[in-house]
Short mmCIF file of C-alpha atoms and ligand atoms in Angstrom, two decimals:
data_model
loop_
_atom_site.label_atom_id
_atom_site.label_comp_id
_atom_site.label_asym_id
_atom_site.label_seq_id
_atom_site.Cartn_x
_atom_site.Cartn_y
_atom_site.Cartn_z
CA MET A 126 2.24 -20.02 -13.67
CA GLN A 127 2.96 -20.05 -10.21
CA ASP A 128 1.28 -20.55 -6.80
CA LEU A 129 -0.06 -18.62 -4.06
CA ASP A 130 2.25 -18.70 -1.19
CA LYS A 131 3.64 -14.93 -2.33
CA LEU A 132 -0.40 -13.35 -3.24
CA CYS A 133 -1.61 -11.00 -0.79
CA ILE A 134 -4.82 -8.65 -1.25
CA HIS A 135 -5.82 -5.42 0.26
CA THR A 136 -9.32 -5.47 1.86
CA VAL A 137 -9.95 -2.93 -0.03
CA THR A 138 -9.80 -4.70 -3.43
CA THR A 139 -12.91 -6.31 -2.54
CA LYS A 140 -14.27 -3.28 -0.59
CA PRO A 141 -17.78 -4.73 -0.74
CA TRP A 142 -17.15 -7.74 1.78
CA SER A 143 -16.43 -6.95 5.57
CA VAL A 144 -13.02 -8.26 6.45
CA GLU A 145 -14.57 -11.42 8.03
CA ILE A 146 -15.83 -12.40 5.05
CA ALA A 147 -12.82 -11.44 2.88
CA VAL A 148 -10.73 -13.67 5.35
CA GLU A 149 -13.24 -16.42 4.63
CA ASN A 150 -12.90 -16.05 1.08
CA TYR A 151 -9.11 -15.01 0.47
CA ALA A 152 -8.29 -18.39 3.05
CA ARG A 153 -10.46 -20.76 1.04
CA CYS A 154 -9.17 -19.71 -2.40
CA GLY A 155 -5.60 -20.14 -1.17
CA VAL A 156 -4.35 -16.53 -0.96
CA SER A 157 -1.76 -16.34 1.91
CA GLY A 158 -1.49 -12.85 2.74
CA ILE A 159 -4.08 -9.93 3.86
CA THR A 160 -3.27 -6.15 4.23
CA VAL A 161 -5.88 -4.85 6.21
CA TRP A 162 -7.51 -1.44 5.41
CA ARG A 163 -8.22 0.55 8.87
CA ASP A 164 -11.92 1.29 7.45
CA ALA A 165 -12.29 -2.02 7.88
CA LEU A 166 -11.46 -2.09 11.62
CA ALA A 167 -14.53 0.14 12.64
CA ASN A 168 -16.13 -1.00 15.38
CA ARG A 169 -14.08 -4.05 16.17
CA ASP A 170 -11.36 -5.02 17.91
CA PRO A 171 -8.07 -4.85 16.18
CA ALA A 172 -6.94 -8.28 18.13
CA THR A 173 -9.92 -10.00 17.56
CA VAL A 174 -9.58 -9.24 14.16
CA GLY A 175 -6.14 -10.39 13.96
CA ARG A 176 -6.23 -13.68 15.59
CA SER A 177 -9.58 -14.84 13.45
CA ILE A 178 -6.71 -14.04 9.95
CA ARG A 179 -4.13 -15.87 11.61
CA ASP A 180 -7.01 -18.57 12.72
CA ALA A 181 -7.95 -18.72 9.17
CA GLY A 182 -4.18 -19.24 8.07
CA LEU A 183 -3.61 -15.77 6.45
CA GLN A 184 -0.68 -14.03 7.40
CA VAL A 185 -1.01 -9.66 8.37
CA VAL A 186 1.09 -8.51 6.03
CA SER A 187 0.17 -4.81 6.78
CA LEU A 188 -2.13 -1.88 7.63
CA CYS A 189 -2.85 0.77 5.64
CA ARG A 190 -2.55 3.58 6.43
CA GLY A 191 -1.17 6.21 8.15
CA GLY A 192 0.71 9.09 6.79
CA PHE A 193 -1.41 12.74 5.95
CA PHE A 194 1.19 14.40 8.16
CA PRO A 195 1.42 18.34 6.35
CA SER A 196 -0.70 21.07 6.89
CA VAL A 197 -0.28 24.70 7.03
CA ASP A 198 -2.51 24.48 10.28
CA ALA A 199 -0.20 23.55 13.26
CA ASN A 200 -3.38 21.93 15.37
CA ALA A 201 -4.17 19.53 12.51
CA ARG A 202 -0.75 18.44 12.18
CA ALA A 203 -0.89 17.71 15.49
CA ARG A 204 -4.10 15.77 15.22
CA ALA A 205 -2.75 13.88 12.14
CA LEU A 206 0.32 12.57 14.24
CA GLU A 207 -2.28 11.81 17.15
CA ASP A 208 -3.92 9.53 14.47
CA ASN A 209 -0.55 7.61 13.58
CA LEU A 210 -0.22 6.88 16.74
CA CYS A 211 -3.54 5.56 17.33
CA ALA A 212 -2.48 3.56 13.99
CA ILE A 213 0.14 2.12 15.55
CA ASP A 214 -1.25 0.81 18.07
CA GLU A 215 -4.15 -0.35 15.94
CA ALA A 216 -1.40 -2.47 13.88
CA ALA A 217 0.27 -3.75 17.17
CA ALA A 218 -2.81 -5.07 18.18
CA LEU A 219 -3.64 -6.52 14.99
CA GLY A 220 -0.43 -8.26 14.53
CA ALA A 221 0.71 -6.09 11.33
CA PRO A 222 3.99 -5.30 11.09
CA LEU A 223 3.83 -2.42 8.97
CA ILE A 224 2.06 0.71 8.35
CA VAL A 225 1.89 2.04 4.68
CA LEU A 226 2.21 6.00 4.91
CA VAL A 227 0.15 8.16 2.57
CA CYS A 228 2.25 10.98 3.13
CA GLY A 229 0.08 13.90 2.75
CA ALA A 230 0.42 17.14 1.20
CA ASP A 231 -1.36 20.64 1.56
CA PRO A 232 -2.23 22.71 -1.27
CA GLY A 233 -1.87 25.99 0.52
CA GLN A 234 1.77 25.81 0.76
CA PRO A 235 4.70 24.91 -1.10
CA LEU A 236 5.69 20.81 -1.87
CA ALA A 237 8.97 21.60 -0.09
CA ASP A 238 7.07 22.68 3.71
CA SER A 239 4.82 19.42 2.91
CA ARG A 240 7.83 17.17 2.40
CA ALA A 241 9.17 18.82 5.57
CA GLN A 242 6.73 18.70 7.92
CA ILE A 243 6.21 14.32 6.31
CA ALA A 244 10.05 13.71 7.56
CA GLU A 245 9.03 15.79 11.17
CA GLY A 246 5.78 13.71 11.41
CA ILE A 247 7.53 10.48 10.43
CA LEU A 248 9.99 11.22 13.12
CA ALA A 249 8.27 11.81 15.91
CA ALA A 250 5.81 8.32 14.93
CA ALA A 251 8.79 6.42 14.56
CA GLY A 252 9.35 5.98 18.48
CA ARG A 253 6.32 4.26 19.13
CA ALA A 254 6.39 2.29 16.18
CA ARG A 255 9.71 0.76 16.95
CA GLU A 256 8.29 0.19 20.26
CA ALA A 257 5.54 -1.68 19.28
CA GLY A 258 7.55 -3.96 16.61
CA VAL A 259 5.78 -1.86 13.41
CA LYS A 260 7.62 -0.47 10.65
CA LEU A 261 6.75 2.52 8.66
CA ALA A 262 6.57 2.45 4.51
CA ILE A 263 6.40 5.78 2.84
CA GLU A 264 4.65 5.20 -0.32
CA PRO A 265 5.82 7.65 -3.07
CA LEU A 266 2.56 8.29 -4.88
CA HIS A 267 1.96 9.24 -8.45
CA PRO A 268 2.62 13.22 -9.36
CA MET A 269 -1.06 13.72 -10.40
CA TYR A 270 -1.95 12.92 -6.09
CA ALA A 271 1.15 15.71 -5.29
CA ASP A 272 -1.49 18.41 -4.66
CA ALA A 273 -3.59 16.94 -1.65
CA LYS A 274 -2.68 13.53 -1.04
CA SER A 275 1.26 13.03 -1.26
CA ALA A 276 4.05 15.03 -1.81
CA VAL A 277 6.38 12.09 -2.41
CA ASN A 278 6.10 11.11 -5.72
CA THR A 279 8.85 9.07 -6.89
CA MET A 280 11.26 6.40 -5.46
CA GLN A 281 14.23 8.90 -5.76
CA SER A 282 12.18 11.42 -3.47
CA ALA A 283 11.06 8.34 -0.85
CA ASN A 284 14.96 7.22 -0.63
CA ASP A 285 15.77 10.95 0.03
CA MET A 286 13.44 10.85 2.72
CA CYS A 287 14.74 7.70 4.43
CA ASP A 288 18.37 8.49 3.75
CA GLN A 289 17.13 12.30 5.95
CA ILE A 290 15.51 10.02 8.53
CA ASP A 291 18.18 7.60 8.83
CA LEU A 292 15.89 4.68 11.23
CA PRO A 293 15.75 0.85 10.57
CA ASN A 294 12.17 0.69 10.80
CA VAL A 295 11.24 3.19 8.06
CA GLY A 296 11.78 2.26 4.62
CA VAL A 297 9.45 2.45 1.52
CA ALA A 298 6.46 0.50 -0.08
CA VAL A 299 7.00 0.19 -4.08
CA ASP A 300 3.74 0.81 -5.83
CA VAL A 301 4.04 -0.27 -9.73
CA TYR A 302 0.40 2.28 -9.88
CA HIS A 303 2.42 5.05 -8.99
CA ILE A 304 6.11 4.31 -10.36
CA TRP A 305 5.73 2.91 -13.64
CA TRP A 306 6.05 5.80 -15.83
CA ASP A 307 9.37 6.66 -13.83
CA PRO A 308 12.39 6.42 -15.87
CA ASN A 309 14.72 6.03 -12.92
CA ALA A 310 12.48 4.21 -10.66
CA ILE A 311 14.33 0.56 -11.52
CA GLY A 312 17.66 2.20 -10.52
CA GLU A 313 15.59 3.81 -6.96
CA ILE A 314 14.61 0.29 -6.53
CA ALA A 315 18.14 -1.27 -6.38
CA ARG A 316 19.40 2.05 -3.99
CA CYS A 317 16.07 1.34 -1.70
CA GLY A 318 17.17 -2.52 -1.89
CA ALA A 319 20.80 -1.60 -1.04
CA ALA A 320 19.60 -0.05 2.10
CA GLU A 321 17.22 -2.99 2.45
CA ARG A 322 14.72 -0.57 2.63
CA ILE A 323 11.64 -2.29 0.55
CA PHE A 324 9.07 -2.88 2.80
CA ALA A 325 6.21 -3.42 0.69
CA PHE A 326 5.37 -4.37 -3.05
CA HIS A 327 2.02 -3.54 -3.99
CA VAL A 328 0.58 -4.41 -7.72
CA CYS A 329 -2.05 -3.29 -9.87
CA ASP A 330 -2.29 -2.09 -13.56
CA TRP A 331 -3.21 1.04 -15.21
CA ARG A 332 -6.24 0.83 -17.79
CA VAL A 333 -5.64 3.08 -20.89
CA PRO A 334 -7.59 5.20 -21.13
CA THR A 335 -8.08 5.54 -17.46
CA ARG A 336 -11.71 6.77 -16.72
CA ASP A 337 -11.06 7.80 -13.12
CA PHE A 338 -7.73 8.75 -11.58
CA LEU A 339 -8.54 7.12 -8.47
CA LEU A 340 -11.05 4.91 -8.48
CA ASP A 341 -10.31 2.91 -12.04
CA ARG A 342 -7.13 0.85 -11.15
CA ALA A 343 -7.07 -2.22 -13.38
CA LEU A 344 -6.56 -5.94 -13.11
CA MET A 345 -2.60 -7.26 -13.14
CA GLY A 346 -2.62 -7.74 -17.32
CA GLU A 347 -5.18 -5.02 -18.07
CA GLY A 348 -3.31 -2.13 -18.55
CA CYS A 349 0.22 -1.14 -19.76
CA ILE A 350 2.36 -1.73 -16.87
CA ASP A 351 5.35 -4.56 -16.94
CA ILE A 352 4.58 -6.06 -13.83
CA PRO A 353 6.94 -8.76 -13.86
CA HIS A 354 9.39 -5.89 -14.27
CA PHE A 355 8.96 -4.49 -11.55
CA ARG A 356 8.39 -7.48 -9.29
CA ASN A 357 12.11 -8.97 -11.12
CA ALA A 358 13.61 -5.45 -10.12
CA VAL A 359 12.78 -5.20 -5.99
CA GLU A 360 13.28 -9.38 -5.92
CA GLN A 361 16.83 -8.64 -7.23
CA ALA A 362 17.29 -5.89 -5.01
CA GLY A 363 16.56 -8.40 -2.26
CA PHE A 364 12.76 -8.01 -1.53
CA THR A 365 11.37 -11.38 -0.28
CA GLY A 366 7.80 -10.31 0.74
CA PHE A 367 4.62 -10.58 -0.70
CA ASN A 368 3.13 -9.24 -4.01
CA GLU A 369 0.08 -7.44 -2.85
CA VAL A 370 -2.99 -6.45 -4.86
CA GLU A 371 -4.59 -3.12 -4.31
CA ILE A 372 -6.91 -2.22 -6.42
CA PHE A 373 -9.58 0.84 -6.53
CA SER A 374 -12.35 0.32 -9.13
CA THR A 375 -15.97 1.53 -8.41
CA HIS A 376 -16.29 -1.05 -12.21
CA TYR A 377 -14.76 -4.36 -10.07
CA TRP A 378 -16.70 -3.10 -6.70
CA SER A 379 -20.25 -3.27 -8.65
CA THR A 380 -19.71 -7.24 -10.11
CA ASP A 381 -20.17 -9.87 -8.02
CA GLN A 382 -16.79 -10.24 -5.60
CA SER A 383 -16.84 -14.15 -5.42
CA SER A 384 -15.92 -13.99 -9.39
CA TYR A 385 -14.19 -11.11 -9.03
CA LEU A 386 -11.41 -13.19 -6.41
CA GLN A 387 -11.37 -16.16 -9.12
CA LYS A 388 -10.37 -12.98 -11.54
CA ILE A 389 -7.88 -11.73 -8.99
CA ILE A 390 -6.33 -15.11 -8.76
CA GLN A 391 -6.21 -15.75 -12.22
CA ALA A 392 -4.51 -12.00 -13.21
CA TYR A 393 -1.52 -12.79 -10.50
CA LYS A 394 -0.97 -16.40 -12.31
CA GLU A 395 -0.46 -14.94 -15.29
CA HIS A 396 0.39 -11.15 -15.00
CA VAL A 397 2.82 -11.00 -11.79
ZN1 LIG B 45 -0.09 0.94 -2.61
#
């Protein structure tokens, strides 16, 4: 059993709640941090939301998400960069020290081309991020998403890209859902930590069998991921930040969110 001072929850995890309701309930239940998804900020002033989060006693851990840099169409790439610059401004106003990047991929071109465009996009955005005091975290995504969501699919690929970009405010978000299957993941976590590039740690579980490959993530302890093994690895590698619960689940979104929050807290205490 453990206390909740490193527990962060992503707003998308309790998607039926507005950010205001989520903040109120997370704070009341002793959750310590919140990662805000950009859709939760729609029609709101990010600075006001950030203040209300801090007033409730929660820490803003990150803003999700930027990225989606690659495209065969140069205009689309320019629009993506513009959107990432907006995300950086939003993060700064919100008081979020980090933006998580779902890097993107275009199935109309080779993955290598998408990777080159990702590195180009991150480099183009990194200066504004540095001025705003915002870090950027490349989140390697499970290879089942390599078609259209991310051409960065392993910790090794994320580390290689960070080496190539070589900026202190560009690192990696380690999400167990995406990397648990990879025999090189633990070694690459150590490599990432040695370079001081582990910027975030996301948890949920892999349901067996998974019924939907986007929206059927399981609560910690319900699936086959050895989450403490990965938590131990990131902490051994020097990471001292939050354990962020990020669950997309049409099943859980259809249930009562208050009792779901209690389940999240219980699963966190027992399985993270
Ligand atoms: Zn994640």
